[in-house]
Coordinates of C-alpha atoms in Angstrom, one line a residue:
X1 CA -57.4 -50.9 -21.2
X2 CA -55.8 -53.2 -23.6
X3 CA -56.2 -51.5 -27.1
X4 CA -55.6 -48.8 -29.0
X5 CA -58.7 -46.8 -27.9
X6 CA -57.6 -47.7 -24.1
X7 CA -54.4 -46.3 -24.1
X8 CA -55.8 -43.4 -25.7
X9 CA -58.3 -43.0 -23.0
X10 CA -55.5 -42.6 -20.8
X11 CA -54.9 -38.8 -22.3
X12 CA -58.4 -38.2 -23.3
X13 CA -57.8 -34.7 -23.0
X14 CA -54.6 -34.4 -25.1
X15 CA -57.1 -36.2 -27.5
X16 CA -59.6 -34.0 -27.3
X17 CA -57.7 -31.0 -27.7
X18 CA -56.1 -32.0 -31.0
X19 CA -59.8 -33.0 -32.0
X20 CA -60.6 -29.7 -31.7
X21 CA -57.6 -28.2 -33.5
X22 CA -58.1 -30.4 -36.6
X23 CA -61.8 -29.2 -36.6
X24 CA -60.6 -25.5 -36.7
X25 CA -58.4 -26.7 -39.8
X26 CA -60.6 -28.3 -41.4
X27 CA -63.8 -25.7 -40.8
X28 CA -61.0 -22.9 -42.1
X29 CA -60.5 -25.5 -45.5
X30 CA -63.8 -25.7 -46.2
X31 CA -64.7 -21.9 -46.3
X32 CA -62.2 -21.0 -48.6
X33 CA -63.9 -22.9 -51.5
X34 CA -66.7 -20.8 -50.7
X35 CA -64.7 -17.4 -50.3
X36 CA -63.3 -18.3 -53.9
X37 CA -67.0 -18.9 -55.4
X38 CA -68.3 -15.2 -53.9
X39 CA -65.3 -13.8 -55.9
X40 CA -65.8 -16.0 -59.1
X41 CA -69.7 -14.8 -58.9
X42 CA -68.9 -10.9 -58.3
X43 CA -66.3 -10.9 -61.0
X44 CA -68.9 -12.7 -63.7
X45 CA -71.2 -9.9 -62.6
X46 CA -68.3 -7.3 -63.0
X47 CA -68.5 -7.1 -59.2
X48 CA -65.0 -5.9 -57.8
X49 CA -63.8 -8.4 -54.5
X50 CA -60.4 -9.8 -55.8
X51 CA -58.7 -8.0 -52.7
X52 CA -60.8 -9.2 -50.0
X53 CA -61.4 -12.5 -50.8
X54 CA -57.7 -12.9 -51.1
X55 CA -56.9 -11.4 -47.4
X56 CA -59.5 -13.8 -46.3
X57 CA -58.1 -16.9 -47.9
X58 CA -54.8 -15.2 -46.4
X59 CA -56.3 -15.0 -43.2
X60 CA -57.8 -18.5 -43.2
X61 CA -54.2 -19.9 -44.2
X62 CA -52.8 -18.5 -41.2
X63 CA -55.5 -19.9 -38.9
X64 CA -55.0 -23.4 -40.9
X65 CA -51.0 -22.8 -39.7
X66 CA -51.4 -22.0 -35.9
X67 CA -54.2 -25.0 -35.3
X68 CA -52.0 -27.2 -37.8
X69 CA -49.1 -27.0 -35.8
X70 CA -51.6 -27.2 -32.1
X71 CA -53.0 -31.4 -34.1
X72 CA -49.8 -32.2 -34.7
X73 CA -48.4 -31.0 -31.2
X74 CA -51.2 -33.0 -29.7
X75 CA -52.1 -36.2 -31.6
X76 CA -48.3 -36.6 -32.4
X77 CA -46.8 -35.9 -28.8
X78 CA -49.9 -38.2 -27.3
X79 CA -48.4 -41.0 -29.8
X80 CA -45.0 -39.8 -28.1
X81 CA -46.0 -40.7 -24.5
X82 CA -48.2 -43.8 -25.2
X83 CA -44.8 -45.1 -26.7
X84 CA -43.1 -44.2 -23.8
X85 CA -46.0 -45.6 -21.2
X86 CA -45.9 -48.8 -23.3
X87 CA -42.1 -49.4 -23.5
X88 CA -41.6 -48.9 -19.8
X89 CA -44.8 -51.2 -18.9
X90 CA -43.4 -53.9 -21.4
X91 CA -39.6 -53.2 -19.6
X92 CA -41.3 -53.4 -16.1
X93 CA -42.9 -56.6 -16.9
X94 CA -40.1 -58.0 -18.3
X95 CA -38.2 -57.5 -15.1
X96 CA -41.0 -59.5 -13.2
X97 CA -40.4 -62.4 -15.2
X98 CA -38.8 -65.6 -14.6
X99 CA -35.8 -67.1 -15.7
X100 CA -38.2 -70.0 -17.4
X101 CA -39.9 -67.4 -19.6
X102 CA -36.8 -66.4 -21.2
X103 CA -35.3 -70.1 -21.8
X104 CA -38.9 -70.3 -23.8
X105 CA -38.5 -66.9 -25.6
X106 CA -35.7 -65.6 -28.2
X107 CA -34.0 -62.5 -27.1
X108 CA -34.2 -60.8 -30.5
X109 CA -38.0 -61.8 -30.9
X110 CA -38.7 -59.6 -27.6
X111 CA -36.2 -56.5 -28.9
X112 CA -38.1 -56.6 -31.8
X113 CA -41.4 -56.2 -29.5
X114 CA -40.0 -53.3 -28.0
X115 CA -38.9 -51.8 -31.0
X116 CA -40.7 -52.4 -34.1
X117 CA -44.5 -52.9 -32.5
X118 CA -43.7 -50.3 -30.7
X119 CA -43.3 -48.0 -33.3
X120 CA -46.2 -49.5 -34.8
X121 CA -48.1 -48.8 -32.1
X122 CA -47.1 -44.9 -32.0
X123 CA -47.6 -44.5 -35.2
X124 CA -51.6 -45.9 -35.0
X125 CA -52.0 -44.1 -32.2
X126 CA -50.9 -40.4 -33.5
X127 CA -51.1 -40.4 -37.5
X128 CA -53.6 -43.2 -37.7
X129 CA -56.1 -41.6 -35.1
X130 CA -55.5 -38.6 -37.3
X131 CA -56.1 -39.9 -40.5
X132 CA -59.1 -41.5 -39.5
X133 CA -60.4 -38.7 -37.8
X134 CA -60.2 -35.9 -40.5
X135 CA -62.3 -38.3 -43.1
X136 CA -65.2 -37.9 -40.4
X137 CA -65.8 -33.9 -40.3
X138 CA -64.4 -33.2 -43.9
X139 CA -66.5 -36.1 -45.8
X140 CA -70.0 -35.2 -44.3
X141 CA -69.3 -31.4 -44.5
X142 CA -68.3 -32.0 -48.1
X143 CA -71.0 -33.5 -49.1
X144 CA -73.4 -31.3 -47.7
X145 CA -72.5 -28.3 -49.2
X146 CA -72.0 -30.0 -52.7
X147 CA -75.6 -31.2 -51.7
X148 CA -76.7 -27.8 -51.3
X149 CA -75.1 -26.7 -54.9
X150 CA -76.6 -29.3 -56.8
X151 CA -78.2 -32.6 -55.2
X152 CA -77.9 -34.3 -59.1
X153 CA -74.0 -33.6 -59.5
X154 CA -72.9 -35.1 -56.3
X155 CA -75.1 -38.4 -56.8
X156 CA -73.0 -38.5 -59.9
X157 CA -69.5 -38.0 -58.1
X158 CA -70.1 -40.2 -55.3
X159 CA -71.5 -43.1 -56.6
X160 CA -68.2 -44.7 -57.1
X161 CA -67.1 -44.3 -53.3
X162 CA -69.4 -46.9 -51.7
X163 CA -67.9 -49.8 -54.0
X164 CA -63.7 -48.5 -52.4
X165 CA -65.5 -48.7 -48.9
X166 CA -66.1 -52.1 -49.5
X167 CA -62.6 -52.9 -51.1
X168 CA -61.2 -50.8 -48.0
X169 CA -62.5 -52.7 -45.4
X170 CA -61.9 -56.0 -47.2
X171 CA -58.1 -55.5 -47.5
X172 CA -57.8 -54.2 -43.6
X173 CA -58.4 -57.8 -42.5
X174 CA -55.1 -59.2 -45.5
X175 CA -53.0 -56.1 -44.2
X176 CA -53.7 -57.2 -40.5
X177 CA -52.3 -60.6 -40.8
X178 CA -49.7 -59.8 -43.5
X179 CA -48.2 -57.2 -41.1
X180 CA -47.7 -60.1 -38.2
X181 CA -46.1 -62.3 -40.3
X182 CA -43.7 -59.2 -41.3
X183 CA -43.1 -58.6 -37.5
X184 CA -42.4 -62.4 -36.8
X185 CA -40.1 -62.4 -39.6
X186 CA -38.2 -59.2 -38.1
X187 CA -37.7 -60.9 -35.5
X188 CA -35.9 -63.9 -36.5
X189 CA -33.7 -61.0 -38.4
X190 CA -32.8 -59.9 -34.9
X191 CA -32.3 -62.5 -33.4
X192 CA -29.9 -64.1 -36.3
X193 CA -28.3 -60.4 -35.7
X194 CA -27.8 -60.6 -31.8
X195 CA -26.7 -64.4 -31.7
X196 CA -24.4 -64.2 -34.1
X197 CA -22.5 -60.8 -32.9
X198 CA -22.6 -62.4 -29.3
X199 CA -20.9 -65.3 -30.8
X200 CA -18.8 -63.7 -33.4
X201 CA -15.0 -65.1 -31.7
X202 CA -17.2 -68.8 -32.3
X203 CA -17.5 -68.1 -35.7
X204 CA -14.5 -66.8 -36.5
X205 CA -13.0 -69.4 -34.6
X206 CA -14.6 -72.2 -36.6
X207 CA -14.7 -70.0 -39.8
X208 CA -18.1 -69.7 -40.0
X209 CA -18.9 -66.5 -41.7
X210 CA -19.8 -67.8 -45.3
X211 CA -22.1 -70.4 -43.7
X212 CA -23.9 -67.7 -41.6
X213 CA -23.6 -65.2 -43.9
X214 CA -25.9 -67.0 -46.1
X215 CA -28.3 -67.9 -43.6
X216 CA -28.7 -64.5 -42.7
X217 CA -29.1 -64.1 -46.1
X218 CA -32.3 -66.6 -46.3
X219 CA -33.6 -64.8 -43.2
X220 CA -33.2 -61.5 -44.5
X221 CA -34.6 -62.4 -48.1
X222 CA -37.6 -63.6 -46.1
X223 CA -38.5 -60.4 -44.5
X224 CA -38.4 -58.9 -48.4
X225 CA -40.7 -61.4 -49.5
X226 CA -43.5 -60.7 -46.2
X227 CA -42.7 -57.4 -46.7
X228 CA -43.2 -57.3 -50.2
X229 CA -46.4 -59.5 -49.9
X230 CA -47.6 -57.0 -47.8
X231 CA -46.8 -53.9 -50.4
X232 CA -48.4 -55.4 -52.9
X233 CA -51.9 -55.5 -50.6
X234 CA -51.2 -51.6 -49.5
X235 CA -49.8 -50.9 -53.0
X236 CA -53.2 -51.4 -54.9
X237 CA -54.8 -48.6 -52.7
X238 CA -53.8 -45.5 -54.3
X239 CA -54.2 -46.6 -57.7
X240 CA -57.5 -47.1 -56.6
X241 CA -58.0 -44.4 -55.3
X242 CA -56.5 -42.5 -58.2
X243 CA -58.5 -44.0 -60.3
X244 CA -62.3 -43.2 -58.3
X245 CA -61.1 -39.9 -57.8
X246 CA -60.0 -39.6 -61.9
X247 CA -63.3 -41.3 -62.5
X248 CA -65.6 -39.0 -60.1
X249 CA -63.8 -35.6 -61.9
X250 CA -64.5 -36.8 -65.4
X251 CA -68.0 -37.1 -64.3
X252 CA -68.4 -33.5 -63.1
X253 CA -66.6 -31.9 -65.7
X254 CA -68.7 -33.1 -68.1
X255 CA -72.2 -32.9 -66.2
X256 CA -71.0 -30.0 -64.5
X257 CA -69.9 -28.5 -67.7
X258 CA -73.1 -28.9 -69.6
X259 CA -75.0 -27.6 -66.6
X260 CA -72.8 -24.1 -66.6
X261 CA -73.3 -23.9 -70.5
X262 CA -76.9 -24.2 -70.0
X263 CA -77.3 -21.8 -67.0
X264 CA -78.3 -23.9 -64.1
X265 CA -75.6 -23.9 -61.9
X266 CA -73.0 -20.5 -61.4
X267 CA -69.3 -20.8 -63.0
X268 CA -68.8 -20.2 -59.2
X269 CA -70.5 -22.9 -57.8
X270 CA -69.0 -25.4 -60.4
X271 CA -65.7 -23.6 -59.4
X272 CA -66.7 -24.5 -55.9
X273 CA -68.1 -27.6 -56.4
X274 CA -64.6 -29.0 -58.1
X275 CA -62.6 -28.0 -54.8
X276 CA -64.7 -29.5 -52.3
X277 CA -65.4 -32.8 -54.5
X278 CA -61.0 -32.3 -54.9
X279 CA -61.5 -32.0 -50.6
X280 CA -62.9 -35.6 -50.9
X281 CA -59.7 -36.9 -52.6
X282 CA -57.8 -36.9 -49.5
X283 CA -60.6 -38.2 -46.9
X284 CA -60.5 -41.3 -49.3
X285 CA -56.5 -41.4 -49.5
X286 CA -56.9 -41.1 -45.4
X287 CA -59.3 -43.8 -45.1
X288 CA -56.8 -46.4 -46.7
X289 CA -53.9 -45.2 -45.0
X290 CA -56.3 -45.4 -41.3
X291 CA -56.8 -48.9 -42.1
X292 CA -53.5 -49.5 -43.1
X293 CA -51.8 -48.2 -39.9
X294 CA -54.3 -49.3 -37.5
X295 CA -54.5 -52.4 -38.2
X296 CA -50.6 -52.7 -38.1
X297 CA -50.9 -50.9 -34.9
X298 CA -53.5 -53.2 -33.7
X299 CA -51.7 -56.0 -34.9
X300 CA -48.3 -55.1 -33.1
X301 CA -50.5 -54.2 -29.8
X302 CA -51.8 -57.9 -30.1
X303 CA -48.0 -59.0 -29.9
X304 CA -47.3 -56.9 -26.9
X305 CA -50.5 -57.5 -25.0
X306 CA -49.1 -61.6 -25.8
X307 CA -46.0 -60.8 -23.7
X308 CA -47.9 -58.9 -20.9
X309 CA -50.3 -61.5 -20.5
X310 CA -47.2 -63.5 -19.6
X311 CA -47.6 -64.5 -15.7
X312 CA -43.9 -64.4 -13.8
X313 CA -44.2 -68.0 -11.9
X314 CA -42.1 -66.4 -8.9
X315 CA -44.2 -63.7 -7.2
X316 CA -44.7 -62.2 -4.2
X317 CA -46.8 -63.5 -1.3
X318 CA -50.3 -61.9 -0.7
X319 CA -49.1 -62.0 2.5
X320 CA -45.7 -61.4 2.7
X321 CA -43.4 -62.2 6.2
X322 CA -40.6 -61.1 7.1
X323 CA -36.9 -63.3 7.4
X324 CA -36.5 -64.3 11.5
X325 CA -33.0 -66.5 10.7
X326 CA -30.9 -67.9 8.4
X327 CA -31.7 -71.5 9.4
X328 CA -32.3 -73.4 6.1
X329 CA -34.2 -76.6 5.8
X330 CA -35.3 -78.5 3.0
X331 CA -38.1 -81.1 3.6
X332 CA -38.6 -83.7 0.1
X333 CA -37.5 -81.2 -2.2
X334 CA -38.7 -82.6 -5.8
X335 CA -38.1 -80.1 -8.6
X336 CA -38.6 -80.5 -12.6
X337 CA -37.7 -77.4 -14.4
X338 CA -40.9 -76.0 -16.5
X339 CA -41.5 -77.6 -19.4
X340 CA -39.9 -80.7 -18.7
X341 CA -42.4 -82.8 -17.8
X342 CA -41.5 -86.2 -19.3
X343 CA -37.6 -86.1 -18.0
X344 CA -36.3 -87.3 -14.9
X345 CA -36.3 -84.6 -12.0
X346 CA -33.5 -82.6 -11.3
X347 CA -33.7 -82.9 -7.6
X348 CA -35.4 -85.8 -6.0
X349 CA -36.3 -86.3 -2.3
X350 CA -33.9 -84.0 -1.0
X351 CA -33.7 -83.7 2.8
X352 CA -31.2 -81.4 4.4
X353 CA -30.5 -79.0 7.1
X354 CA -28.2 -76.0 6.9
X355 CA -28.0 -74.8 10.7
X356 CA -27.1 -70.6 10.6
X357 CA -23.3 -69.9 10.3
X358 CA -22.7 -73.2 8.8
X359 CA -20.8 -73.4 5.5
X360 CA -22.0 -76.9 3.7
X361 CA -20.2 -77.9 0.9
X362 CA -22.1 -79.4 -1.9
X363 CA -20.4 -81.3 -5.1
X364 CA -20.8 -84.4 -7.4
X365 CA -20.5 -85.2 -10.9
X366 CA -21.9 -82.7 -13.8
X367 CA -25.9 -82.9 -14.1
X368 CA -26.2 -84.1 -10.6
X369 CA -28.4 -81.3 -9.4
X370 CA -25.7 -79.0 -7.7
X371 CA -26.5 -75.9 -9.9
X372 CA -30.8 -76.3 -9.6
X373 CA -29.9 -76.4 -6.0
X374 CA -28.3 -73.0 -5.9
X375 CA -31.4 -71.6 -7.9
X376 CA -34.0 -72.9 -6.1
X377 CA -33.0 -71.4 -2.4
X378 CA -33.0 -67.9 -3.5
X379 CA -36.2 -68.7 -5.7
X380 CA -34.4 -67.9 -8.5
X381 CA -36.9 -70.9 -10.1
X382 CA -39.8 -71.4 -7.3
X383 CA -39.5 -74.6 -5.2
X384 CA -42.6 -76.6 -4.3
X385 CA -44.9 -75.6 -1.5
X386 CA -43.6 -75.9 1.7
X387 CA -39.8 -77.9 0.3
X388 CA -37.5 -74.7 1.5
X389 CA -38.1 -73.6 4.6
X390 CA -35.7 -70.7 6.5
X391 CA -36.1 -70.6 10.2
X392 CA -39.3 -72.4 10.0
X393 CA -41.3 -70.4 7.4
X394 CA -41.5 -71.3 3.7
X395 CA -39.4 -69.4 1.3
X396 CA -42.7 -68.3 -0.9
X397 CA -44.2 -66.8 1.9
X398 CA -41.9 -64.4 3.2
X399 CA -41.2 -60.9 1.1
X400 CA -39.2 -61.8 -2.1
X401 CA -37.1 -58.7 -2.2
X402 CA -36.1 -58.4 1.8
X403 CA -35.3 -62.1 1.4
X404 CA -33.1 -61.9 -1.4
X405 CA -31.6 -59.2 0.1
X406 CA -30.5 -61.6 2.6
X407 CA -28.9 -63.8 -0.1
X408 CA -25.5 -63.1 -2.2
X409 CA -26.0 -65.7 -4.8
X410 CA -22.6 -65.7 -7.8
X411 CA -24.0 -68.2 -10.4
X412 CA -21.7 -70.5 -12.5
X413 CA -21.7 -68.0 -15.1
X414 CA -21.5 -65.1 -14.2
X415 CA -23.0 -62.1 -15.9
X416 CA -21.5 -58.5 -16.1
X417 CA -22.8 -55.3 -17.3
X418 CA -20.7 -52.9 -20.3
X419 CA -19.8 -50.9 -17.2
X420 CA -17.0 -49.9 -15.8
X421 CA -15.6 -52.6 -12.6
X422 CA -16.9 -50.3 -9.8
X423 CA -20.1 -50.1 -11.3
X424 CA -20.2 -53.7 -12.0
X425 CA -18.9 -54.2 -8.4
X426 CA -21.5 -52.4 -6.8
X427 CA -24.2 -53.2 -8.7
X428 CA -26.7 -54.7 -6.0
X429 CA -25.4 -51.4 -3.7
X430 CA -25.0 -48.0 -6.2
X431 CA -24.5 -45.9 -3.1
X432 CA -21.3 -47.7 -1.8
X433 CA -18.2 -45.9 -1.5
X434 CA -14.9 -46.3 -2.8
X435 CA -13.1 -48.2 0.6
X436 CA -15.8 -50.6 0.5
X437 CA -15.6 -51.3 -3.3
X438 CA -11.9 -51.9 -3.1
X439 CA -12.1 -54.3 0.2
X440 CA -15.2 -56.7 -1.6
X441 CA -12.3 -57.0 -4.5
X442 CA -9.7 -57.6 -1.7
X443 CA -11.8 -60.5 -0.2
X444 CA -12.3 -61.9 -3.5
X445 CA -8.8 -62.1 -4.5
X446 CA -9.2 -59.3 -7.7
X447 CA -8.3 -56.2 -5.9
X448 CA -4.2 -56.5 -7.6
X449 CA -5.3 -56.9 -11.0
X450 CA -7.7 -54.3 -11.2
X451 CA -5.3 -51.6 -9.7
X452 CA -2.7 -53.1 -12.5
X453 CA -5.4 -51.5 -15.1
X454 CA -4.2 -48.3 -16.8
X455 CA -8.0 -47.2 -15.1
X456 CA -8.4 -49.4 -12.1
X457 CA -12.0 -49.3 -11.3
X458 CA -12.9 -47.0 -13.8
X459 CA -12.2 -49.4 -16.7
X460 CA -15.0 -50.3 -18.7
X461 CA -15.3 -54.4 -19.5
X462 CA -17.1 -54.2 -22.7
X463 CA -20.6 -56.4 -22.9
X464 CA -20.9 -59.1 -20.9
X465 CA -17.4 -58.3 -19.4
X466 CA -15.3 -59.5 -23.2
X467 CA -12.4 -57.6 -21.8
X468 CA -11.9 -59.9 -18.8
X469 CA -10.7 -63.7 -18.0
X470 CA -13.2 -66.4 -17.3
X471 CA -11.4 -66.3 -13.5
X472 CA -11.7 -62.0 -13.4
X473 CA -15.9 -62.0 -14.2
X474 CA -16.2 -64.9 -11.6
X475 CA -14.5 -62.8 -9.0
X476 CA -15.9 -59.4 -9.9
X477 CA -19.1 -62.0 -9.5
X478 CA -17.6 -62.7 -5.6
X479 CA -17.1 -59.8 -5.4
X480 CA -20.6 -58.2 -6.2
X481 CA -21.7 -60.7 -3.6
X482 CA -20.0 -60.1 -1.0
X483 CA -19.9 -56.1 -0.9
X484 CA -23.8 -56.6 -0.1
X485 CA -22.8 -58.1 3.3
X486 CA -25.4 -61.0 3.1
X487 CA -26.1 -63.4 6.2
X488 CA -26.7 -66.2 3.5
X489 CA -23.9 -67.1 0.4
X490 CA -24.9 -69.2 -1.9
X491 CA -21.7 -70.0 -4.4
X492 CA -22.3 -72.1 -7.6
X493 CA -18.9 -72.8 -8.7
X494 CA -17.4 -69.8 -8.2
X495 CA -13.7 -70.5 -9.1
X496 CA -13.8 -72.7 -11.7
X497 CA -12.2 -70.6 -14.1
X498 CA -9.3 -70.2 -12.0
X499 CA -6.3 -72.8 -11.4
X500 CA -5.4 -74.4 -7.7
X501 CA -3.3 -71.7 -6.3
X502 CA -5.5 -68.8 -7.0
X503 CA -8.3 -70.7 -5.6
X504 CA -6.7 -71.3 -2.1
X505 CA -5.5 -67.9 -1.9
X506 CA -9.2 -66.6 -2.5
X507 CA -11.0 -69.2 -0.1
X508 CA -8.3 -68.3 2.7
X509 CA -9.7 -64.9 2.7
X510 CA -13.4 -66.1 2.3
X511 CA -13.2 -68.1 5.4
X512 CA -12.8 -65.2 7.5
X513 CA -15.7 -63.8 6.0
X514 CA -17.9 -67.1 6.4
X515 CA -18.1 -67.3 9.9
X516 CA -21.7 -66.5 11.4
X517 CA -22.6 -66.8 8.0
X518 CA -25.3 -69.2 6.3
X519 CA -23.1 -70.8 3.1
X520 CA -23.5 -72.8 0.5
X521 CA -20.2 -73.4 -1.1
X522 CA -21.2 -75.9 -4.6
X523 CA -18.5 -77.1 -6.5
X524 CA -17.2 -79.9 -8.9
X525 CA -13.5 -79.2 -7.4
X526 CA -13.5 -80.9 -4.2
X527 CA -10.4 -78.9 -3.1
X528 CA -13.0 -76.2 -3.1
X529 CA -15.1 -77.9 -0.5
X530 CA -13.2 -80.2 1.4
X531 CA -12.7 -77.3 4.4
X532 CA -16.6 -77.4 4.9
X533 CA -18.2 -78.1 8.3
X534 CA -20.0 -80.4 6.2
X535 CA -20.2 -81.9 2.6
X536 CA -23.0 -83.6 0.8
X537 CA -22.4 -85.2 -2.9
X538 CA -25.2 -84.9 -5.7
X539 CA -25.8 -87.8 -7.5
X540 CA -28.6 -88.1 -10.1
X541 CA -30.4 -85.4 -8.2
X542 CA -30.5 -87.5 -5.0
X543 CA -28.2 -87.0 -1.5
X544 CA -25.8 -89.9 -2.2
X545 CA -23.3 -89.6 0.8
X546 CA -23.3 -86.7 3.8
X547 CA -19.8 -86.4 5.9
X548 CA -16.7 -84.7 6.5
X549 CA -13.9 -84.6 4.4
X550 CA -12.2 -87.6 6.0
X551 CA -15.5 -88.9 6.8
X552 CA -16.3 -89.1 2.9
X553 CA -12.7 -90.3 1.9
X554 CA -13.0 -93.1 4.3
X555 CA -16.8 -94.3 3.0
X556 CA -14.9 -95.2 -0.2
X557 CA -17.9 -93.7 -2.3
X558 CA -18.6 -91.3 -4.9
X559 CA -16.7 -88.6 -3.3
X560 CA -13.6 -91.0 -2.8
X561 CA -13.7 -91.6 -6.7
X562 CA -13.9 -88.2 -7.8
X563 CA -10.9 -87.3 -5.4
X564 CA -8.4 -89.9 -6.8
X565 CA -9.8 -89.0 -10.4
X566 CA -9.1 -84.8 -9.6
X567 CA -5.6 -86.1 -7.8
X568 CA -4.6 -88.3 -10.4
X569 CA -5.5 -84.8 -12.8
X570 CA -3.5 -82.5 -10.7
X571 CA -0.6 -84.6 -10.8
X572 CA -0.7 -85.2 -14.5
X573 CA -0.7 -81.2 -14.9
X574 CA 2.0 -80.5 -12.3
X575 CA 4.7 -83.3 -14.2

C-alpha cells in the first residue's frame, strides 16, 4: 500500500465512479464525429438533417458538461482526500519519531516533504490518473472507428506513433531523476529561509545581511538550474507531439483527399476521419503529461515513504506496565548519543538511587552529563535496558504515556508556542481553568509580570516566545510543568536566566511544592541546589562526589572549587 496505486485503492469507489463519468464523456465525444459524418453525407445527397444533427450535438454537449463535472469531482476530490490522509499520516509519524531523528534532519527538508512532495502526489493521484485513463479508452475506440472507415488510411496515420511511445517511455526515467533533484534543491532553499528568518537577530547583529543574501542567491539559483534541467526535458514533449500530429494530418490530407476525389470514401467519412485523428492528439499529449506527472508523484512519494520508514527509537512496550511508585534507581547507566559511536559516553557507570519524596541536586561543569541525565529519565532518549528503574520496574517496560504524565520536565532551553501566555502554561492540560493557570504562574514566580502586561494571560508571546526575556520563558516553562501536578519533577537548569535574588524567591515558592515529590534539580549554579536533600557532582559523565552541601564543601573537591569560583564571581558583580 506504499505506492500511488495503494493510496488510490483506499478510495476505489470514488475512483470507479470517476472512471464511469469519464467513459460517458469520452463516449459522447466519440459520437459527435459520426453525427457530423451523417449530416455531411445527407447534405451531399441533397437531403436535410442539419437541425436534427445540431440538436443531437447540443444534447451530447449537455451530457459532456454534466459528466465532466462529475469526473472532476471524483478524481480531483479523491486526490485531495489522499493528500489530506498522507499529510495526517506524515504528521502523526513526525510525532512518534525520537529527538535523534530531528538532530539528523533539517526542518526545511521536512517542510518540503509536507508541502511540495504532497502536492506532487496529489497531482499524480488526480490529474495524473485522469490523463492516463483518458487515452486507455479514447485511443482504441478512435482507432477502431478509423479502421472501420478506411484501414489503409488509418495505417498511414499511425505510422509515426510507435516512435513517439518509445520516446515518451525513455524520457519518463529522466524526468523521475531530475524531479528528485529539484525536490532536494527545494528542500535546501526552504531550510535556508527557515534558518535565516529564525536567526534574523543574529544576522542583523553581525551585519551579515549581504552574506546571507549571497548564500541564499546561490541556493536559489541552484533550484532554478535544476528546474530548468527538468523543463528542458519536459519541454520536448509538446513540440514532438505537435510535429507528429502535423505529420499525421499532412499524410491524411494528401492520401485522404485523393481518396475523396476518386470516390473511394465519402466526404463525410473523410471529415469524420480527420476529427477522430484530431481526437487522438489529446490522448497522445495526455500520455506525455501522465508520464511526467506520475513520475513526479512517484518520486515524491518515494521521498515521503523513506520518512515513513524511519523507526522511532523510543517506543511503547508490547506489554506496558503501569507506574507503581516514584523511587528511581539508576544501575550502571552508560549512555552514548546515537551516531556518536566513536566519542566518549555522555554518561558512564552511573549508580544512583533517588528515594520517593527526595530532592536530589545535580551539578557539575559544562559537558559533565547533567542534561543527558535529565533527558534519559523521562525517556526523551532511550536508556539501555535495565539501567533506569521506577519502583523496581525498568522504565522501558512502563506505558510511555502514563510514565510521562507522571514526570514534569523543564528543559534547559524551553520552547514556547506562538500562542497566548495562558495557552502555553496550559499546554499539557488544555482543560485547566484560569485559577489553576494563575496558581501555577504564582508558584513559578511569573504571575506579577504577566499581570503587568496589557492583555495579561491573553498576551501572545510570538514565535518561540520571542517577545519574552529568557528568564520569563524559563518561568513559564516551570509553570507549565507545575500545572500538571507531577509526582516526579526534573528541572534542567531552569533558572539560569534569572538573577540570584529572583532565583531565591522562586526556589522558596517551589520548596513547598516539592514536598512529597521526587525531584531532580539540575543546575550549574550551586545556589540552586545547595538546599537539596542530597547533591551529586558529575564530572566527565561520572559521579565524582555525593553528599549534602556542607559535606561537599568540607571534601575540598570539585564542588568546593565550583563554590569558590561562583562566590568570587558574585562578589565581583556586587562590587
